Coordinates of C-alpha atoms in Angstrom, one line a residue:
X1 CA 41.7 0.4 -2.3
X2 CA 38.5 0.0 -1.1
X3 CA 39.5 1.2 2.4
X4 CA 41.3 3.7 1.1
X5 CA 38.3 5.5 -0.6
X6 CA 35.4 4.5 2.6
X7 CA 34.5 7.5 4.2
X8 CA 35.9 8.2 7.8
X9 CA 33.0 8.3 10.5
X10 CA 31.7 11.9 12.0
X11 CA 33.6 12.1 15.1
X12 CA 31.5 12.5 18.6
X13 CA 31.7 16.4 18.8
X14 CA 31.1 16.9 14.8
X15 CA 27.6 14.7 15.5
X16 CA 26.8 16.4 18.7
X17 CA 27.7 19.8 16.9
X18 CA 25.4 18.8 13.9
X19 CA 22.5 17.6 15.4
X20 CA 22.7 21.1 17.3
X21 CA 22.8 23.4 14.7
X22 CA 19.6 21.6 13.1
X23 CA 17.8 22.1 16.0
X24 CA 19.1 25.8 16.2
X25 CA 17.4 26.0 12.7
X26 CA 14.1 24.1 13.3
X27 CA 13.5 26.9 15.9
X28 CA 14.5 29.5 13.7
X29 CA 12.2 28.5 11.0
X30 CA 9.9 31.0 8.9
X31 CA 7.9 28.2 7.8
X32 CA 4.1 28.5 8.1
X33 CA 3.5 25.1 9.3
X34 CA 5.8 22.8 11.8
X35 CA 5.4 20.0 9.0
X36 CA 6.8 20.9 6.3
X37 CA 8.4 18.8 4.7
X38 CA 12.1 20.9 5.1
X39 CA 11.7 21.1 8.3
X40 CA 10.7 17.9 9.2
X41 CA 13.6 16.1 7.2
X42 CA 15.9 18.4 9.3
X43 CA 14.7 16.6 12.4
X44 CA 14.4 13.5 11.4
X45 CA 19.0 14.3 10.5
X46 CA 19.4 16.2 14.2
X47 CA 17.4 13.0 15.7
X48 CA 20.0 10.6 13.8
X49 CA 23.1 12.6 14.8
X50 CA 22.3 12.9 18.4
X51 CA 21.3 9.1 18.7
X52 CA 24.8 8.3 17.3
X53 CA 26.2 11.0 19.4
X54 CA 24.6 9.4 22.6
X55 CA 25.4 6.3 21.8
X56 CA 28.7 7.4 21.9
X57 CA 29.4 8.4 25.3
X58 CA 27.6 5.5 26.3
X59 CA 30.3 3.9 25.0
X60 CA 32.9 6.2 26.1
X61 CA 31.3 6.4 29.5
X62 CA 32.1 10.0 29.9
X63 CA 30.0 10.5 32.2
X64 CA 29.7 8.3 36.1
X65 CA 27.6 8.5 39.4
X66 CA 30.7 8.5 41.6
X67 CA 32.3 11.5 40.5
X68 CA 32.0 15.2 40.8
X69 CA 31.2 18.1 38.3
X70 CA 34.8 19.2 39.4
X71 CA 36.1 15.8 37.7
X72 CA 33.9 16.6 34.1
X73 CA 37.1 17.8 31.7
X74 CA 35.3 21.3 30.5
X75 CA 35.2 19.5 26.5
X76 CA 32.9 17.2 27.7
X77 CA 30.6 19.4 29.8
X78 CA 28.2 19.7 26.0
X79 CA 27.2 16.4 26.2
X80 CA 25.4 16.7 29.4
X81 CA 23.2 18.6 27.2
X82 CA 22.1 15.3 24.5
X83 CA 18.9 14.4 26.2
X84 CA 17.9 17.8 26.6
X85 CA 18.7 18.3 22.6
X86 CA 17.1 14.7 21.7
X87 CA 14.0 15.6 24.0
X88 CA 13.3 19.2 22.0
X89 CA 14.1 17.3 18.8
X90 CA 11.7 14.5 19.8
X91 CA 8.9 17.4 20.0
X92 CA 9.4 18.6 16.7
X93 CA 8.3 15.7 14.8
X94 CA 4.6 16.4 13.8
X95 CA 2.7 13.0 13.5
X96 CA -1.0 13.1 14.8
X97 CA -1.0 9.5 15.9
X98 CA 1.8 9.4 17.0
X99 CA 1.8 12.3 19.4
X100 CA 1.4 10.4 22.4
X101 CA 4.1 8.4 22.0
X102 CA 6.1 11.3 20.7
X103 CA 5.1 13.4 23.9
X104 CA 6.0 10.4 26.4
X105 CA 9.4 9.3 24.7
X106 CA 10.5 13.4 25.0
X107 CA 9.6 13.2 28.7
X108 CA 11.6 10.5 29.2
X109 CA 14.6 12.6 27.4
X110 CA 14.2 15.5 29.5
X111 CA 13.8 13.7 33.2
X112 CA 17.1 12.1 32.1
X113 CA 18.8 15.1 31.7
X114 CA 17.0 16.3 34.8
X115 CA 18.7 13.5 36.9
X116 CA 21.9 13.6 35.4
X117 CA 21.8 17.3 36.2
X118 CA 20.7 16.2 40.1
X119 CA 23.3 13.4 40.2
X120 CA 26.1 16.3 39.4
X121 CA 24.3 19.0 41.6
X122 CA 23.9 21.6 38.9
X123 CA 21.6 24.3 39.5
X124 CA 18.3 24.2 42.4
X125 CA 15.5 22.5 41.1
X126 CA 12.8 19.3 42.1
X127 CA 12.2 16.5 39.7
X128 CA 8.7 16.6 38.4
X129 CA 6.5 13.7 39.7
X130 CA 5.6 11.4 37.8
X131 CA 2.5 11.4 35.8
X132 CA -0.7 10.0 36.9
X133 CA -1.5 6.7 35.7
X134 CA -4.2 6.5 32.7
X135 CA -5.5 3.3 34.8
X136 CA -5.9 5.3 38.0
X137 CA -9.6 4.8 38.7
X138 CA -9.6 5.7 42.2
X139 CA -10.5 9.3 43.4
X140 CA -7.6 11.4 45.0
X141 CA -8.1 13.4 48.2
X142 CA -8.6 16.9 47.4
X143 CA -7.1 19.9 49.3
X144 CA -9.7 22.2 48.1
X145 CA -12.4 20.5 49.5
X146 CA -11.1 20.0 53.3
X147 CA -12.3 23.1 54.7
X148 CA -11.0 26.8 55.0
X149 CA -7.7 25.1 55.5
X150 CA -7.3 23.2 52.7
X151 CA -8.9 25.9 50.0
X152 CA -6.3 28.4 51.2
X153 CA -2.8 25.7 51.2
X154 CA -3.9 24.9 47.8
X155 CA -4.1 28.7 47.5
X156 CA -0.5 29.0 48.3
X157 CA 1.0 26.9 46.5
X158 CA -0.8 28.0 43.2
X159 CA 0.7 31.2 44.0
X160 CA 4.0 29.7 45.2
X161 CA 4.2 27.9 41.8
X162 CA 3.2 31.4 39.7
X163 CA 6.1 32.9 41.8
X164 CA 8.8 30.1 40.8
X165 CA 7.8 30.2 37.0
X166 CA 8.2 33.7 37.0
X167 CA 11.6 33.3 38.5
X168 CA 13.0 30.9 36.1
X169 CA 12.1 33.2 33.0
X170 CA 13.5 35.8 34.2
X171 CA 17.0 33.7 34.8
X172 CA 16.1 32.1 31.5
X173 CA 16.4 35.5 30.0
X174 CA 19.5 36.9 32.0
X175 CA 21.3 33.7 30.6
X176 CA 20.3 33.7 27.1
X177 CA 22.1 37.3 26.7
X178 CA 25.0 36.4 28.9
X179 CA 25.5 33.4 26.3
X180 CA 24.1 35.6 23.6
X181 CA 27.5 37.6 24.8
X182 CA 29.9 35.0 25.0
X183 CA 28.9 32.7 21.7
X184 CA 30.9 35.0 19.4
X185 CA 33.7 35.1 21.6
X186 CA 33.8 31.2 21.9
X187 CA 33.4 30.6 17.8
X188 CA 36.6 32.6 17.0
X189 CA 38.8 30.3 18.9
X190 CA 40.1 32.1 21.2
X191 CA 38.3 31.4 24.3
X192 CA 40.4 29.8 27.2
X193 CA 39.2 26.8 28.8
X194 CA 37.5 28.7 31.9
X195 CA 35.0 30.8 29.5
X196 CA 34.5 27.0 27.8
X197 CA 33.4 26.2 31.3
X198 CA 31.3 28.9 32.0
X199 CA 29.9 29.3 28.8
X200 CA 28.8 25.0 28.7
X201 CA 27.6 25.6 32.3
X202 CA 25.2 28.5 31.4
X203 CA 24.1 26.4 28.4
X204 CA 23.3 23.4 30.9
X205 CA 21.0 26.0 33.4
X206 CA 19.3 27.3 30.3
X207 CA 18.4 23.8 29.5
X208 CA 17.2 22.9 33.2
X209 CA 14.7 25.7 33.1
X210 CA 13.6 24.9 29.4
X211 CA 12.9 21.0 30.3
X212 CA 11.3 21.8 33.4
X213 CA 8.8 23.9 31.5
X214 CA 8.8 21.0 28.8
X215 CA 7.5 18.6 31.0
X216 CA 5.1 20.8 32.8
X217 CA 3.7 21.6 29.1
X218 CA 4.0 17.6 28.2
X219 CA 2.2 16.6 31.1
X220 CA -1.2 18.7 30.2
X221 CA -0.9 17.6 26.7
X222 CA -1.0 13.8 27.4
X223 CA -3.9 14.4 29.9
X224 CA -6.0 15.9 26.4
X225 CA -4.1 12.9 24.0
X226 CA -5.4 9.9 26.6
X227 CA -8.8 11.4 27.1
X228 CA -9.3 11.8 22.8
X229 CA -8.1 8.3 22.7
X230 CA -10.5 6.9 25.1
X231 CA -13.5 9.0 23.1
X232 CA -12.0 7.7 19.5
X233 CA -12.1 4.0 21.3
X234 CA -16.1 4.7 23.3
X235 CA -17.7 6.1 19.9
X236 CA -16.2 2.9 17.5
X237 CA -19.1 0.7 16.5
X238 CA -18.8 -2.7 17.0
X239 CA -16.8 -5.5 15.1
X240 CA -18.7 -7.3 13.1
X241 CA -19.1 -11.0 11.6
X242 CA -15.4 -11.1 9.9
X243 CA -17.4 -13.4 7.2
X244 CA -20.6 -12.0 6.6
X245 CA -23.4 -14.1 4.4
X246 CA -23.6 -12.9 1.1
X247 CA -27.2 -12.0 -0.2
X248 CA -29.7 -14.0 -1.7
X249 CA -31.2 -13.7 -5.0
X250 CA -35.4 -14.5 -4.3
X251 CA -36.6 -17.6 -6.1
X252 CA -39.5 -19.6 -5.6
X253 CA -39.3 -23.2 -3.9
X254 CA -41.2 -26.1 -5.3
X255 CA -41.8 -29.2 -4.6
X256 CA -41.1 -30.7 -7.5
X257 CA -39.4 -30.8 -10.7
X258 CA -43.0 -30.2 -12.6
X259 CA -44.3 -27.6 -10.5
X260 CA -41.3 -25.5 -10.9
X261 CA -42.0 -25.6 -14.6
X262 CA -45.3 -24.7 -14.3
X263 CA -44.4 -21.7 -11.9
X264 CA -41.5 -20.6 -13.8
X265 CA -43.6 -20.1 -16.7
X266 CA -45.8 -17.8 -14.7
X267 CA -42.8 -15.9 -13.0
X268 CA -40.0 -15.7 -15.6
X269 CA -37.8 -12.6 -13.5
X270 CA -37.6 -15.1 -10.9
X271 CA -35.9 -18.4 -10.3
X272 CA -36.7 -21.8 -9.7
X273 CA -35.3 -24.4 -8.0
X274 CA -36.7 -27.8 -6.4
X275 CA -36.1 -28.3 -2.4
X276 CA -33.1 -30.9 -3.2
X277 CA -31.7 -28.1 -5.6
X278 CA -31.8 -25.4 -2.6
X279 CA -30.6 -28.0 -0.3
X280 CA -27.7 -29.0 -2.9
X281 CA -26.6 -25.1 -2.9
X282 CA -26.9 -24.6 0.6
X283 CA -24.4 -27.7 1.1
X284 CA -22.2 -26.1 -1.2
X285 CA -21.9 -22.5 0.3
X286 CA -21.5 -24.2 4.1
X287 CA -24.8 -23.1 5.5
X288 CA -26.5 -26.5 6.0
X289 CA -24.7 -29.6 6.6
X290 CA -24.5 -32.6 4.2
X291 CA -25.7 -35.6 5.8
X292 CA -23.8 -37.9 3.3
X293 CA -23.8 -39.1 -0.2
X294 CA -27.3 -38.5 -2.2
X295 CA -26.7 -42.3 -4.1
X296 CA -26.9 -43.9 -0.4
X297 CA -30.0 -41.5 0.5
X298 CA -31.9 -42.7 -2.6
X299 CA -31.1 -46.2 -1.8
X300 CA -33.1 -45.7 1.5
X301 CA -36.6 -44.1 -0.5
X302 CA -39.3 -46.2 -0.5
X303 CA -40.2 -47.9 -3.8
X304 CA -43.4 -45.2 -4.6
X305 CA -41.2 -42.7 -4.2
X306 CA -38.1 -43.9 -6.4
X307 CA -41.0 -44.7 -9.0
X308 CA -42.2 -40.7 -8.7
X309 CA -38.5 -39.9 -9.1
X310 CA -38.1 -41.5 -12.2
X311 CA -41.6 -40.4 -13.5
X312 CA -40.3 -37.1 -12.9
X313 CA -37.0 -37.8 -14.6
X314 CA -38.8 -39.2 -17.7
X315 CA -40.7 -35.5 -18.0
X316 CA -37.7 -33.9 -17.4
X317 CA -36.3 -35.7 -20.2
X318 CA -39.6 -35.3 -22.1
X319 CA -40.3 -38.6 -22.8
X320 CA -43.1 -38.8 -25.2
X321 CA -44.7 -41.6 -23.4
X322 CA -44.6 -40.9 -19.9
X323 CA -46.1 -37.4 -21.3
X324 CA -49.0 -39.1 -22.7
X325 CA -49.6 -41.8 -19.5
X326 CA -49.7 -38.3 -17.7
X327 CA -52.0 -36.7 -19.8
X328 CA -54.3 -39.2 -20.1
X329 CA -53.9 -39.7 -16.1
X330 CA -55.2 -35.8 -16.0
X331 CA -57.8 -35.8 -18.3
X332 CA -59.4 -39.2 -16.6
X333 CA -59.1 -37.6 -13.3
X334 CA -60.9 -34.4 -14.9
X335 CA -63.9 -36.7 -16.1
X336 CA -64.1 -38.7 -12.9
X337 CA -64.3 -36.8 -9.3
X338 CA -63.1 -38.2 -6.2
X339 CA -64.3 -40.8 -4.5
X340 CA -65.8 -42.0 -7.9
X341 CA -67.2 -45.7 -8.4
X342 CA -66.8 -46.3 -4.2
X343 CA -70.5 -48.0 -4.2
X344 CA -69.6 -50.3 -1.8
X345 CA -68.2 -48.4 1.2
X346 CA -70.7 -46.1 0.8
X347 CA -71.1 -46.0 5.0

């Protein structure tokens, strides 16, 4: 049942045919913008179709360099035409960054149909060079600046190239109304198989003009695309730290446990914190390395200052009778200056 009910896959000419008649629509289009939505799902469908039309007579292999156009069966002549349809397709999609490799991938499309078009000797036309490399650091020889001589060869063949433009538009437009003519004709079935021919062979010397002019146009535009790119890449600031520190809150550092009481009295917007306190956090956030367990550190103090450690402990604690040895140890030192009841030593 369930092959019974599957669908039956488009057949080469009904994708080729397809994928045709969205393009023809595409150009037809009243829409403001090239990106509208409509129009853009229309060529993201013709650029489906085709694919799976081309990948078609790759699999057929319809088409081979050891035979003539003679030896093409007049059905087949259309799909000469699918990388000149995928290549106009290809530069309808509208995606700002990815125009470049939009504009490069319908080159390619068009110098393929450009060969295939050499290989079969159809129509009198040179390749397009290839474009210049965006690595290409070195400076080219200039024509224009070799003398008289030069300036006037490069004079001729700007106007030799003028000349040959304005001779394919003027063939592009006698062909468009000659197939203009025949389309109608070919539609109602009742064409024989020589206007098939001439009408397919027309279609394929329309198409060599248009992707000549394509790549011509495609060529300027990637010269502008590679040069933005290189500004967008010259004016990027520079990476930074990938973990930056995080800010610190200001604080005072004291010395000791009783100092920073005393101070934090004074300054109560700001915090406190001894030095093994700072140290302690720095450890924690993986600024300053910990040079091992604080038990075995304290084991290596000398005896005063394990004694001033747990005096300070005691305070901490407020131990009423450390408080008062402290007090008292104050208010003697208040009543007795330094150097006090040294009679002895006295030089």
């Amino acid at each position: 049942m369930a092959a019974a009910t599957a669908e039956t896959p488009p057949r080469l000419p009904e994708l080729l045919e397809s994928g045709w008649r969205l393009l023809e629509e595409v150009d037809a289009s009243t829409e403001p913008s090239s990106g509208a939505p409509a129009l853009q799902d229309k060529v993201r469908r013709g650029l489906d179709l085709l694919q799976q039309a081309a990948r078609g007579v790759a699999q057929l292999d319809l088409f081979s360099q050891n035979e003539d156009l003679e030896e093409i069966a007049s059905a087949d002549l259309k799909y000469l035409l699918l990388p000149a349809l995928l290549g106009a397709l290809t530069m309808k999609q509208v995606n700002l960054s990815k125009r470049l490799e939009h504009v490069q991938s319908a080159r390619a499309h068009f110098m393929d149909f450009l060969k295939l078009c050499k290989n079969y000797q159809i129509g009198k036309f040179h390749l397009p060079p290839m474009p210049e490399s965006p690595n290409e650091n070195e400076p080219r020889e200039s024509t224009s600046g070799a003398g008289p001589a030069g300036r006037q060869s490069s004079l001729v063949a700007m106007a030799s190239s003028r000349q040959a433009k304005i001779e394919r538009y003027k063939q592009k437009k006698e062909v468009e109304n000659r197939l203009a003519s025949m389309k109608a004709f070919l539609e109602s079935g009742q064409a024989e198989e020589e206007q098939i021919r001439e009408f397919y062979m027309l279609q394929i010397q329309k198409w060599i003009t248009t992707s000549l002019e394509e790549i011509e146009s495609i060529d300027q535009e990637m010269v502008i695309l590679r040069g933005r790119n290189a500004l967008k890449q010259a004016s990027a600031p520079p990476q930074t730290s990938q973990h930056p520190r995080t800010a610190m809150k200001p604080f005072i550092l004291t010395r000791d446990a009783m100092q920073a009481k005393v101070l934090g009295a004074g300054y109560p917007s700001l915090a406190t914190m001894t030095v093994n306190d700072w140290y302690e956090q720095r450890c924690k956030q993986g600024i300053m390395p910990d040079k091992g367990n604080p038990l075995t550190a304290a084991a290596n103090l000398s005896e005063e200052e394990l004694q001033k450690e747990q005096q300070e402990k005691k305070v901490e604690e407020d131990d009423e009778e450390t408080l008062q040895k402290i007090r008292a140890w104050e208010d003697w030192k208040d009543t007795h200056p330094k150097g006090y009841g040294n009679r002895k030593n006295m030089g």
